[in-house]
Short mmCIF file of C-alpha atoms in Angstrom, two decimals:
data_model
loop_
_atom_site.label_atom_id
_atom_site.label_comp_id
_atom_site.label_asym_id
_atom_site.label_seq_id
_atom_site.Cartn_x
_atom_site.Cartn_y
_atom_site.Cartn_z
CA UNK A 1 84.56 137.26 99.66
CA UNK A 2 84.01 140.21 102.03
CA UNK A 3 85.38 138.62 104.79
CA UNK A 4 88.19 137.26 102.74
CA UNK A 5 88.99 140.87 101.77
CA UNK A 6 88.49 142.06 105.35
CA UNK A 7 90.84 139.03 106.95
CA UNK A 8 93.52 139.51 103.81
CA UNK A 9 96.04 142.33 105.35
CA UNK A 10 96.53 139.71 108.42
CA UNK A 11 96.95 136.68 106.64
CA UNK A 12 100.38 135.21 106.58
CA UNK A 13 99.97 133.01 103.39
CA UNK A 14 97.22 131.30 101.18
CA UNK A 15 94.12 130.55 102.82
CA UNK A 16 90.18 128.96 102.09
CA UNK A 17 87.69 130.89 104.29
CA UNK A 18 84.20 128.74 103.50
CA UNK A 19 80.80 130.06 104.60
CA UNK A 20 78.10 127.63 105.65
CA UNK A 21 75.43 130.56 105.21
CA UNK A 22 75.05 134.10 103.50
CA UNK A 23 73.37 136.93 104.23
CA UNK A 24 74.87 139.13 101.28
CA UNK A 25 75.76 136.77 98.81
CA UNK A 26 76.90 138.67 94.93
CA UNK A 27 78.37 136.83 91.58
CA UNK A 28 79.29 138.97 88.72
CA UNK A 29 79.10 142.54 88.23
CA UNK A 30 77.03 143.28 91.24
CA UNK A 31 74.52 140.19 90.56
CA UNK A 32 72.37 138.61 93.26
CA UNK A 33 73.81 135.10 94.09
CA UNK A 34 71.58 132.40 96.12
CA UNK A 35 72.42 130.21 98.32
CA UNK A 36 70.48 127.77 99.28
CA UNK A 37 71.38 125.43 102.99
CA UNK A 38 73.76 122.30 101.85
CA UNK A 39 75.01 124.28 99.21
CA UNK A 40 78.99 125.73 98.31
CA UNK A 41 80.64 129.36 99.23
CA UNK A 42 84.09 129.34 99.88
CA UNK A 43 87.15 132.38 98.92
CA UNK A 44 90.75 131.44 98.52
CA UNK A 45 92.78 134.24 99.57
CA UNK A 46 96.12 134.28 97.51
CA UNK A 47 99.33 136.72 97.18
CA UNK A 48 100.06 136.22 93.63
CA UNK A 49 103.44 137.60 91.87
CA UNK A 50 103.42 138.93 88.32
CA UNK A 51 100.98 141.10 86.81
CA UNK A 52 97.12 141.55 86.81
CA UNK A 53 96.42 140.35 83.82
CA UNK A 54 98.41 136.87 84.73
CA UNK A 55 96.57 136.86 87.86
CA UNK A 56 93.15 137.12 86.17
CA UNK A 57 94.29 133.74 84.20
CA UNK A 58 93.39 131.87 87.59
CA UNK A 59 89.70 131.80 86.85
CA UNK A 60 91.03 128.98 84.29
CA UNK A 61 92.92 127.29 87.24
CA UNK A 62 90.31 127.51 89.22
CA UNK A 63 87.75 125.86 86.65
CA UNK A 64 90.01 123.29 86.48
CA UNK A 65 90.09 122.29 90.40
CA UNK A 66 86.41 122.62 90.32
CA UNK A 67 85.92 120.32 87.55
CA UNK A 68 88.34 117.76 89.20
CA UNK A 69 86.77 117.74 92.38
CA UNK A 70 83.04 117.73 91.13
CA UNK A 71 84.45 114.46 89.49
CA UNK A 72 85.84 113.12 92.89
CA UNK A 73 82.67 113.42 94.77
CA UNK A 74 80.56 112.34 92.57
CA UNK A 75 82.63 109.65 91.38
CA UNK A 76 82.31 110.51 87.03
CA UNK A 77 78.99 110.62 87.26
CA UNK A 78 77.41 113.30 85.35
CA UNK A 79 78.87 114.95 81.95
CA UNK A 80 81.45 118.06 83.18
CA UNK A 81 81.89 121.10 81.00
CA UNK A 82 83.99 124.33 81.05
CA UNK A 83 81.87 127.59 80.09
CA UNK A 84 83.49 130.43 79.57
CA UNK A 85 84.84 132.51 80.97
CA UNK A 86 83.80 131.55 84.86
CA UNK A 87 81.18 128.76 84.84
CA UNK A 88 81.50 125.06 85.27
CA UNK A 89 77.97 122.82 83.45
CA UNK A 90 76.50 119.44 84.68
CA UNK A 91 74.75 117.74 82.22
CA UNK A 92 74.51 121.28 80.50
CA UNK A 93 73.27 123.14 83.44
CA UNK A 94 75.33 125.61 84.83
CA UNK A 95 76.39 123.95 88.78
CA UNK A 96 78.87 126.27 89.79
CA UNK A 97 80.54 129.77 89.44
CA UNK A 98 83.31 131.84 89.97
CA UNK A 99 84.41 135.74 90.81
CA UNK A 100 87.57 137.02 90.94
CA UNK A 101 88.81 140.37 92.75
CA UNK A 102 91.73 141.96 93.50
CA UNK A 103 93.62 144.95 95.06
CA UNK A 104 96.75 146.54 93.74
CA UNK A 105 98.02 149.48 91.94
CA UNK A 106 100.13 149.90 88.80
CA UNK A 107 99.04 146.62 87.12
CA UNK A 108 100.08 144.70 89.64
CA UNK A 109 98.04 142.38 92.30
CA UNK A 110 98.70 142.77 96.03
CA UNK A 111 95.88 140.12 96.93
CA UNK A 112 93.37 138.16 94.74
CA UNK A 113 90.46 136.55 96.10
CA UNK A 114 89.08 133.86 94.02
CA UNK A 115 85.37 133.18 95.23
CA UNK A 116 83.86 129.98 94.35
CA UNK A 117 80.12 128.59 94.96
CA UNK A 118 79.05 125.40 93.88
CA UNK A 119 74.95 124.36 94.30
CA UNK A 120 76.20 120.78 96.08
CA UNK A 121 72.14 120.78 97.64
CA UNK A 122 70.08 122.56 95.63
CA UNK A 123 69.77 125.20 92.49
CA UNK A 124 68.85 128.13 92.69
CA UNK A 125 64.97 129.14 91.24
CA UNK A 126 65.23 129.48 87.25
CA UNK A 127 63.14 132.66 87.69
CA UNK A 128 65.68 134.61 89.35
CA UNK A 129 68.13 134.16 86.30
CA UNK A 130 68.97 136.84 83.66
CA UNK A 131 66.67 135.83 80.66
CA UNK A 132 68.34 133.40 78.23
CA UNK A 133 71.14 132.23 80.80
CA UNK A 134 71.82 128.58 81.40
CA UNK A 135 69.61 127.04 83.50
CA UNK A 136 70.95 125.92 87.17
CA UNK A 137 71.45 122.23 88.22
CA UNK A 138 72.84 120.61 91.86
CA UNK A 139 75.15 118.14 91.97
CA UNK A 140 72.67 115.95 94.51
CA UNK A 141 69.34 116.51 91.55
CA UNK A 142 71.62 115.23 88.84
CA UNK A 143 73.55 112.53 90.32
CA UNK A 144 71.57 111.58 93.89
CA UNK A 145 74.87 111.86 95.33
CA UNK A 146 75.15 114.16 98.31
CA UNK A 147 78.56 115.87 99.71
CA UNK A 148 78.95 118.34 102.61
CA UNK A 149 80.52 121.85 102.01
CA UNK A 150 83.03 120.55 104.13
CA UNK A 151 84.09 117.49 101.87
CA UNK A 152 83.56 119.44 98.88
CA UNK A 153 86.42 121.74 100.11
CA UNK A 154 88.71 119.06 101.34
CA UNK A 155 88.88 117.47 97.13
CA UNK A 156 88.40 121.43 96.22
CA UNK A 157 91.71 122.51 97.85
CA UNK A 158 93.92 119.34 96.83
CA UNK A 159 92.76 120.30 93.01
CA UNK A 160 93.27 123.63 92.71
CA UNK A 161 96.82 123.06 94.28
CA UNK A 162 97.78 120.84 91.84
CA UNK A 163 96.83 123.15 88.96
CA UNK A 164 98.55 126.34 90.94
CA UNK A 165 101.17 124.67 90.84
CA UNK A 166 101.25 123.25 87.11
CA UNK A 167 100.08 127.44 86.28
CA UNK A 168 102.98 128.87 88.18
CA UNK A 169 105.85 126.12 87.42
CA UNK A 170 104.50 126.01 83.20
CA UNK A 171 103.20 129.36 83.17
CA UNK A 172 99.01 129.09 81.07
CA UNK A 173 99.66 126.58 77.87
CA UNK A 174 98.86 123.55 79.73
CA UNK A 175 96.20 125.32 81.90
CA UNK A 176 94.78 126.30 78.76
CA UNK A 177 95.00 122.88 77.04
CA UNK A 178 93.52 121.50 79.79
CA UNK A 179 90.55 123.62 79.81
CA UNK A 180 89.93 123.59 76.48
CA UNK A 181 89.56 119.76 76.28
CA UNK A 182 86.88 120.19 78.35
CA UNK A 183 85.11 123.39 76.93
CA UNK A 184 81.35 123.88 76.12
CA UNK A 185 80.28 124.46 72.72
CA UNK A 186 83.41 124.82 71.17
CA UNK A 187 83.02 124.77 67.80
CA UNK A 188 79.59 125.43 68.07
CA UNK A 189 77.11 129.03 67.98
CA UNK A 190 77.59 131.48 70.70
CA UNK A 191 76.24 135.15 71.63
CA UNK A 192 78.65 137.16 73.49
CA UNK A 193 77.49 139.96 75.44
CA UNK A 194 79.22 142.57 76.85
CA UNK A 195 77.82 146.08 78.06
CA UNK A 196 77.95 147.38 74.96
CA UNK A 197 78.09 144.70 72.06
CA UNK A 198 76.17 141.70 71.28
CA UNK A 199 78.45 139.05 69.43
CA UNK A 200 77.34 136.20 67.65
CA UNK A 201 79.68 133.71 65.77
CA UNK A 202 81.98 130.14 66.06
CA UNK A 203 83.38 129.63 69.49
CA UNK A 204 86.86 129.11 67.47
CA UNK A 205 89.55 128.93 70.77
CA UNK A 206 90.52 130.80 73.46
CA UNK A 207 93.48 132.71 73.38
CA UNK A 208 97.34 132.77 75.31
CA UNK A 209 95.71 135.83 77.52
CA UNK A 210 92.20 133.41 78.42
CA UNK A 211 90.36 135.77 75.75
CA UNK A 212 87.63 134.29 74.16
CA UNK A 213 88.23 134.13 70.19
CA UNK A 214 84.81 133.80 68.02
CA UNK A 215 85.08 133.66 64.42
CA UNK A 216 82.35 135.73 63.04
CA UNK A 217 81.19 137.02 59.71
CA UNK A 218 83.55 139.85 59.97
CA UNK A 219 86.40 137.77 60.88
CA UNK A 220 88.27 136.54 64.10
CA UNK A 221 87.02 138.90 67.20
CA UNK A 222 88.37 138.29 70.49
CA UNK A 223 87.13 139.19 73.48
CA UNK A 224 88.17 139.72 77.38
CA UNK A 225 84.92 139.87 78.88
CA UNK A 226 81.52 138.97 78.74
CA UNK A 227 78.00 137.37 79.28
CA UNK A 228 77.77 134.38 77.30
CA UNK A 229 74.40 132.79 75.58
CA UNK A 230 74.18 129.72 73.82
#
């Protein structure tokens, strides 16, 4: 993501920069990120129009193409799930992630990077998690299958095309239909954890702005952002 950000002012349009190897890897607020040899790291540099907000939405597009191609190289095997709002399971474990950032003033975006890093070879050591987060999984310990960061790109690009283009011709109904089909534990008992709040309730829907909506005992709560426990 760095060296998307650094290469962005010179780049004429869309455009996948993919590291074989980090040396100063980072996922969410700040968070150390491993990266074991074999496995994912790529950025997608885009030039969005519209606002911030709309922009942000592409996590959900970018789920979507990650879901898609995890299916494609491992040909369906293995059970795919959607965890909000940035996480993609295998068999329950969480196999890859994504982090969005941006630059641009006034609400708007001038250039989004969408980083994306999938544990094709191995996962990562459970002790380095946060306490209580979902356990990590590969794609080649749960379904023997084994895919070069190269391939994984190749069916990684073609997907997330596809839903760009469904998000920017439809606009984020059937982006979120799509992703909700697919979501983990909906219906069911999350926490929600944000900075300052701890939320438990119903994992009830997510929203037209990609806000998570839990139904709790003080009634419908919805949320932008967070850490979420099941």
């Amino acid at each position: 993501m760095a060296e998307a950000a650094r290469r962005a002012p010179d780049l004429a349009g869309s455009t996948w920069i993919c590291a074989l190897e980090q040396t100063a890897a980072r996922g969410r607020r700040g968070r150390a990120w491993a990266m074991p040899p074999g496995n994912f790291a790529a950025s997608l540099v885009l030039r969005p129009t519209g606002t911030a907000a709309e922009a942000a939405l592409r996590s959900f597009v970018a789920a979507l193409a990650l879901r898609d191609a995890l299916s494609a190289v491992t040909g369906g095997v293995g059970a795919l799930s959607l965890k909000w709002p940035n996480d993609v399971l295998l068999n329950g474990g969480k196999v890859a992630g994504i982090l969005l950032e941006s630059t641009g003033a006034a609400g708007r975006i001038d250039t989004l990077v969408i980083g994306i890093g999938v544990n094709l070879a191995a996962a990562p050591a459970a002790a380095e998690l946060e306490p209580g987060a979902v356990a990590p999984v590969s794609v080649a310990g749960e379904t023997g299958v084994s895919v070069t960061p190269e391939t994984f790109l190749t069916h990684l690009a073609t997907a997330f095309d596809h839903w760009e283009r469904v998000y920017t011709q439809q606009g984020f109904a059937p982006i979120r239909r799509a992703w909700l089909a697919d979501a983990a534990r909906l219906g069911e008992t999350i926490t929600a954890r944000t900075p300052r709040d701890s939320i438990t309730g119903t994992f009830a829907d997510v929203d037209s702005d990609g806000q998570l909506v839990l139904e709790t005992s003080h009634g419908p709560q919805k949320i932008a952002a967070a850490d979420i426990f099941f």
